[in-house]
Each structure stands twice: as structure tokens, then as C-alpha cells.
Amino acid sequence: VGADGSLSMIRKWANIESEADNKESFITAALVKNLQGIDIDKNPYGFWTNATTGITTIWIRLHQLNGERYARLYSCYPFDGIGLKGKDDFNKMLDLINHTGRKEPLVSSCDLCGPLFSHVSATIRAKKANVQGVALVGDSFMKPDPIWGQGMAMALYGASILAKNLKENSRWDEALENYFNQYSQSADILHKVENLHRKLFLESGQMAEDRRIRVSELILNEPDRKLD
């Protein structure tokens, strides 16, 4: 069983090809505290997108710990081949966040208190989840776009249906083929949702901005609403 991540050596050893799509954006993430400029008590999560540049800032308030209020900041920006990383790039991240078309900075100040890292906003997926005697699970088979998450959920789900098929069928080739078909169906659905999120949050231009305004109202009125 290959469960060794998006750069899976088992996938390479088994000669299973992979493909990536939507290398259009970077996402930079940081754990911060003492966030000023955004009222995270009033707005515990939200986003701001510049319709001209396509730069999107997402914030999520985390639980309070030892009297400190923490938040996760994300900056999504067009792919330029260079991702921010490390504390030395934190001010560059804040510059990106505040390059939003607003008169006032979105984030006036905050303190970095965790790692700062970047990922290419792309889904990487193997063309098969199985070959003779080998099954891929989690990011080895499909690494979801880290902007939208779901990697851990897909890994746990894949392990569960792999175990179920192996227990129910003594012919491993049939069990692995059934596993691949079930896992692929879920991966297809997840990928469709990822593309809907990209269309909603990362596209730029007036049409994209009009779509965001309309959908934002629906999300705020019904936070559990599914994309349609």
C-alpha cells in the first residue's frame, strides 16, 4: 500500500503516471496572533478579493489559547513560479494581502507565530490507484488542491474502502479494481467541487466579481449551503 504522499516513491516504482492541473495560483498560509484591521470577533471567517488582480485573502479565527486569539491567514495570488516561505517573507505576504484595491489596509498588523509556507494551487492525481499487488491511498493517489483541503478526509476514506474490499474479496486483483472504481468516483466529485471553488474565489474580472457578490450573500445567509 502506497501512502507516502504527493511525491510518492511507491507510485514511481510501480510506474503509475500522474497528472496535475490548474497550476494557476499560489496559496501562502500563516498562523498569526494579535490580528488588527479585521474584526475577527464580528467576522470569524471571510475573504476579500481584488477583482482586477485576482488576489484573494482568506481569514479564519481559531480558538483562543492562554488568553491569545489566533487566526489563520491565507493569501491566494496568481502563479508566478515563486512561492513565499519562511518568516523572512512574512512582510511580503502582508503586502500581497493589503494589495486589495481598498483605501485602507485589510490587515494593519499581526504577529507571525507559526510556519509560513506556500503551495501551488493544483490537484495532482495518479491515473490509476492500483496495479498488480500495489494500491495507492491518500495523496499518493490524489493530492487535493491545498487551498480547499480534504486531503486527510480522502486518505481516511480511501483506507477504509480499500480495507473493506480486501476483506470482502479474496481475489486481490478484483478487490483492487473495485477499490479504484469507488475511490475514483469520490475523487471526481471532489475535483468538481474544487473547480467550482476556483471559479468562485480565484477568477478575476467583473463577471467573477458579480458572481462573488451574489454567492457571498447566499453563503452568509446559509453558511451550510452547498455550491450549486
Short mmCIF file of C-alpha atoms in Angstrom, two decimals, residues 13-217:
data_model
loop_
_atom_site.label_atom_id
_atom_site.label_comp_id
_atom_site.label_asym_id
_atom_site.label_seq_id
_atom_site.Cartn_x
_atom_site.Cartn_y
_atom_site.Cartn_z
CA TRP A 13 8.34 2.33 -8.53
CA ALA A 14 5.02 0.94 -9.76
CA ASN A 15 5.25 3.11 -12.92
CA ILE A 16 1.87 4.72 -12.26
CA GLU A 17 1.66 8.02 -14.14
CA SER A 18 0.22 11.14 -12.53
CA GLU A 19 -1.10 14.45 -13.83
CA ALA A 20 -1.56 17.93 -12.35
CA ASP A 21 -3.98 20.63 -13.35
CA ASN A 22 -4.79 24.25 -12.60
CA LYS A 23 -1.27 25.47 -11.87
CA GLU A 24 -2.65 28.99 -11.93
CA SER A 25 -2.34 30.19 -8.34
CA PHE A 26 -0.19 30.03 -5.25
CA ILE A 27 -1.60 29.90 -1.75
CA THR A 28 0.51 31.17 1.14
CA ALA A 29 -0.65 30.34 4.67
CA ALA A 30 0.45 31.60 8.09
CA LEU A 31 -0.62 31.21 11.71
CA VAL A 32 -0.87 34.65 13.36
CA LYS A 33 -1.99 36.34 16.56
CA ASN A 34 -2.89 39.90 17.57
CA LEU A 35 -4.58 40.42 14.21
CA GLN A 36 -5.54 44.07 13.70
CA GLY A 37 -7.64 45.54 10.92
CA ILE A 38 -10.10 42.65 10.64
CA ASP A 39 -12.64 42.34 13.42
CA ILE A 40 -12.45 38.56 13.85
CA ASP A 41 -14.95 38.64 16.72
CA LYS A 42 -17.56 40.11 14.38
CA ASN A 43 -16.32 38.27 11.29
CA PRO A 44 -14.67 35.00 12.43
CA TYR A 45 -14.07 33.95 8.84
CA GLY A 46 -14.28 35.62 5.49
CA PHE A 47 -12.48 36.61 2.32
CA TRP A 48 -11.63 39.66 0.24
CA THR A 49 -10.83 39.51 -3.46
CA ASN A 50 -9.39 42.19 -5.74
CA ALA A 51 -11.42 41.87 -8.94
CA THR A 52 -8.54 43.30 -11.01
CA THR A 53 -5.57 41.26 -9.77
CA GLY A 54 -7.36 38.12 -8.58
CA ILE A 55 -5.50 38.26 -5.22
CA THR A 56 -7.74 36.78 -2.54
CA THR A 57 -7.25 36.95 1.22
CA ILE A 58 -8.99 34.42 3.46
CA TRP A 59 -9.03 34.56 7.26
CA ILE A 60 -10.28 32.05 9.81
CA ARG A 61 -10.43 32.75 13.54
CA LEU A 62 -9.07 29.88 15.63
CA HIS A 63 -9.70 29.01 19.26
CA GLN A 64 -8.31 31.21 21.99
CA LEU A 65 -5.36 29.69 23.85
CA ASN A 66 -3.83 31.03 27.08
CA GLY A 67 -5.57 34.35 26.55
CA GLU A 68 -4.22 34.74 23.00
CA ARG A 69 -6.51 34.98 19.98
CA TYR A 70 -5.14 33.15 16.94
CA ALA A 71 -6.12 33.22 13.29
CA ARG A 72 -5.06 31.56 10.07
CA LEU A 73 -4.31 33.88 7.14
CA TYR A 74 -4.28 32.74 3.53
CA SER A 75 -3.24 34.74 0.50
CA CYS A 76 -4.11 33.32 -2.92
CA TYR A 77 -2.35 35.00 -5.82
CA PRO A 78 -1.61 34.32 -9.50
CA PHE A 79 1.08 31.72 -10.12
CA ASP A 80 4.44 33.38 -10.80
CA GLY A 81 6.81 30.50 -10.15
CA ILE A 82 7.95 31.87 -6.79
CA GLY A 83 6.21 30.87 -3.57
CA LEU A 84 6.70 32.67 -0.27
CA LYS A 85 8.14 30.68 2.63
CA GLY A 86 9.73 31.31 6.00
CA LYS A 87 9.45 34.23 8.40
CA ASP A 88 11.59 36.48 6.18
CA ASP A 89 8.77 36.52 3.60
CA PHE A 90 6.02 37.43 6.10
CA ASN A 91 6.10 41.15 5.23
CA LYS A 92 5.82 40.23 1.54
CA MET A 93 2.72 38.21 2.40
CA LEU A 94 1.21 41.21 4.22
CA ASP A 95 1.97 43.40 1.20
CA LEU A 96 0.09 40.92 -1.00
CA ILE A 97 -2.82 40.84 1.43
CA ASN A 98 -3.05 44.63 1.52
CA HIS A 99 -2.83 44.94 -2.28
CA THR A 100 -6.58 44.58 -2.48
CA GLY A 101 -7.83 47.78 -4.06
CA ARG A 102 -9.03 49.06 -0.67
CA LYS A 103 -8.22 52.56 0.57
CA GLU A 104 -7.31 51.18 3.99
CA PRO A 105 -5.12 48.09 4.61
CA LEU A 106 -7.08 44.92 5.20
CA VAL A 107 -4.54 43.84 7.86
CA SER A 108 -2.92 46.72 9.72
CA SER A 109 -0.71 44.48 11.86
CA CYS A 110 -0.30 40.96 13.26
CA ASP A 111 2.38 38.71 14.70
CA LEU A 112 3.60 35.58 12.92
CA CYS A 113 3.61 32.68 15.39
CA GLY A 114 3.88 29.60 13.18
CA PRO A 115 5.40 28.44 9.91
CA LEU A 116 4.72 30.36 6.70
CA PHE A 117 4.52 28.14 3.64
CA SER A 118 3.22 28.15 0.07
CA HIS A 119 1.67 25.56 -2.20
CA VAL A 120 0.81 25.61 -5.87
CA SER A 121 -2.95 25.60 -6.20
CA ALA A 122 -3.15 22.40 -8.21
CA THR A 123 -4.70 18.98 -7.93
CA ILE A 124 -2.23 16.12 -8.51
CA ARG A 125 -3.79 12.77 -9.33
CA ALA A 126 -2.49 9.36 -10.36
CA LYS A 127 -4.07 7.86 -13.45
CA LYS A 128 -4.59 4.61 -11.53
CA ALA A 129 -4.94 3.85 -7.83
CA ASN A 130 -3.77 0.29 -8.30
CA VAL A 131 -1.54 -2.02 -10.32
CA GLN A 132 -0.78 -5.67 -9.67
CA GLY A 133 -0.08 -6.02 -5.95
CA VAL A 134 0.04 -2.25 -5.29
CA ALA A 135 -2.67 0.16 -4.08
CA LEU A 136 -2.30 3.92 -3.60
CA VAL A 137 -4.04 5.76 -0.76
CA GLY A 138 -4.36 9.44 0.13
CA ASP A 139 -2.05 11.99 -1.50
CA SER A 140 -0.21 9.16 -3.26
CA PHE A 141 -3.32 8.74 -5.40
CA MET A 142 -4.78 12.26 -5.28
CA LYS A 143 -3.42 15.36 -3.61
CA PRO A 144 -6.33 17.79 -3.48
CA ASP A 145 -5.68 21.47 -4.05
CA PRO A 146 -4.43 22.63 -0.61
CA ILE A 147 -6.50 25.82 -0.84
CA TRP A 148 -9.66 23.80 -0.31
CA GLY A 149 -8.26 20.96 1.79
CA GLN A 150 -9.89 17.49 2.08
CA GLY A 151 -6.58 15.61 1.83
CA MET A 152 -6.90 13.94 5.25
CA ALA A 153 -10.55 13.09 4.63
CA MET A 154 -9.72 11.47 1.28
CA ALA A 155 -6.87 9.47 2.83
CA LEU A 156 -9.07 8.08 5.62
CA TYR A 157 -11.89 7.33 3.20
CA GLY A 158 -9.54 5.57 0.79
CA ALA A 159 -8.02 3.42 3.53
CA SER A 160 -11.49 2.47 4.70
CA ILE A 161 -12.80 1.33 1.30
CA LEU A 162 -9.51 -0.42 0.48
CA ALA A 163 -9.73 -2.46 3.70
CA LYS A 164 -13.40 -3.23 3.03
CA ASN A 165 -12.72 -4.51 -0.49
CA LEU A 166 -9.75 -6.64 0.58
CA LYS A 167 -11.80 -8.24 3.35
CA GLU A 168 -14.77 -8.98 1.11
CA ASN A 169 -12.91 -10.37 -1.92
CA SER A 170 -10.17 -12.99 -1.76
CA ARG A 171 -9.14 -12.18 -5.34
CA TRP A 172 -6.90 -9.19 -4.79
CA ASP A 173 -6.95 -8.07 -8.42
CA GLU A 174 -10.75 -7.78 -8.31
CA ALA A 175 -10.66 -6.15 -4.87
CA LEU A 176 -8.18 -3.51 -6.03
CA GLU A 177 -10.15 -2.81 -9.21
CA ASN A 178 -13.34 -2.31 -7.16
CA TYR A 179 -11.39 -0.06 -4.82
CA PHE A 180 -10.09 2.04 -7.71
CA ASN A 181 -13.58 2.49 -9.19
CA GLN A 182 -15.10 3.57 -5.85
CA TYR A 183 -12.19 5.84 -4.93
CA SER A 184 -12.13 7.44 -8.38
CA GLN A 185 -15.82 8.26 -8.17
CA SER A 186 -15.25 10.19 -4.93
CA ALA A 187 -12.13 11.85 -6.37
CA ASP A 188 -14.15 13.01 -9.39
CA ILE A 189 -16.75 14.62 -7.13
CA LEU A 190 -14.08 16.32 -5.02
CA HIS A 191 -12.34 17.64 -8.13
CA LYS A 192 -15.61 19.07 -9.42
CA VAL A 193 -16.12 20.92 -6.12
CA GLU A 194 -12.51 22.21 -6.27
CA ASN A 195 -13.13 23.65 -9.73
CA LEU A 196 -16.33 25.31 -8.52
CA HIS A 197 -14.40 26.90 -5.65
CA ARG A 198 -11.71 28.13 -8.07
CA LYS A 199 -14.37 29.64 -10.31
CA LEU A 200 -15.97 31.35 -7.34
CA PHE A 201 -12.94 32.63 -5.41
CA LEU A 202 -9.94 32.83 -7.75
CA GLU A 203 -11.19 34.10 -11.11
CA SER A 204 -10.81 37.82 -11.75
CA GLY A 205 -12.77 40.35 -13.78
CA GLN A 206 -16.15 42.00 -13.43
CA MET A 207 -18.17 38.86 -14.18
CA ALA A 208 -16.26 36.97 -11.48
CA GLU A 209 -16.77 39.83 -9.02
CA ASP A 210 -20.53 39.92 -9.71
CA ARG A 211 -20.66 36.16 -9.11
CA ARG A 212 -18.81 36.52 -5.78
CA ILE A 213 -21.17 39.25 -4.58
CA ARG A 214 -24.22 37.12 -5.39
CA VAL A 215 -22.83 33.92 -3.86
CA SER A 216 -21.40 35.66 -0.77
CA GLU A 217 -24.88 36.78 0.19
#
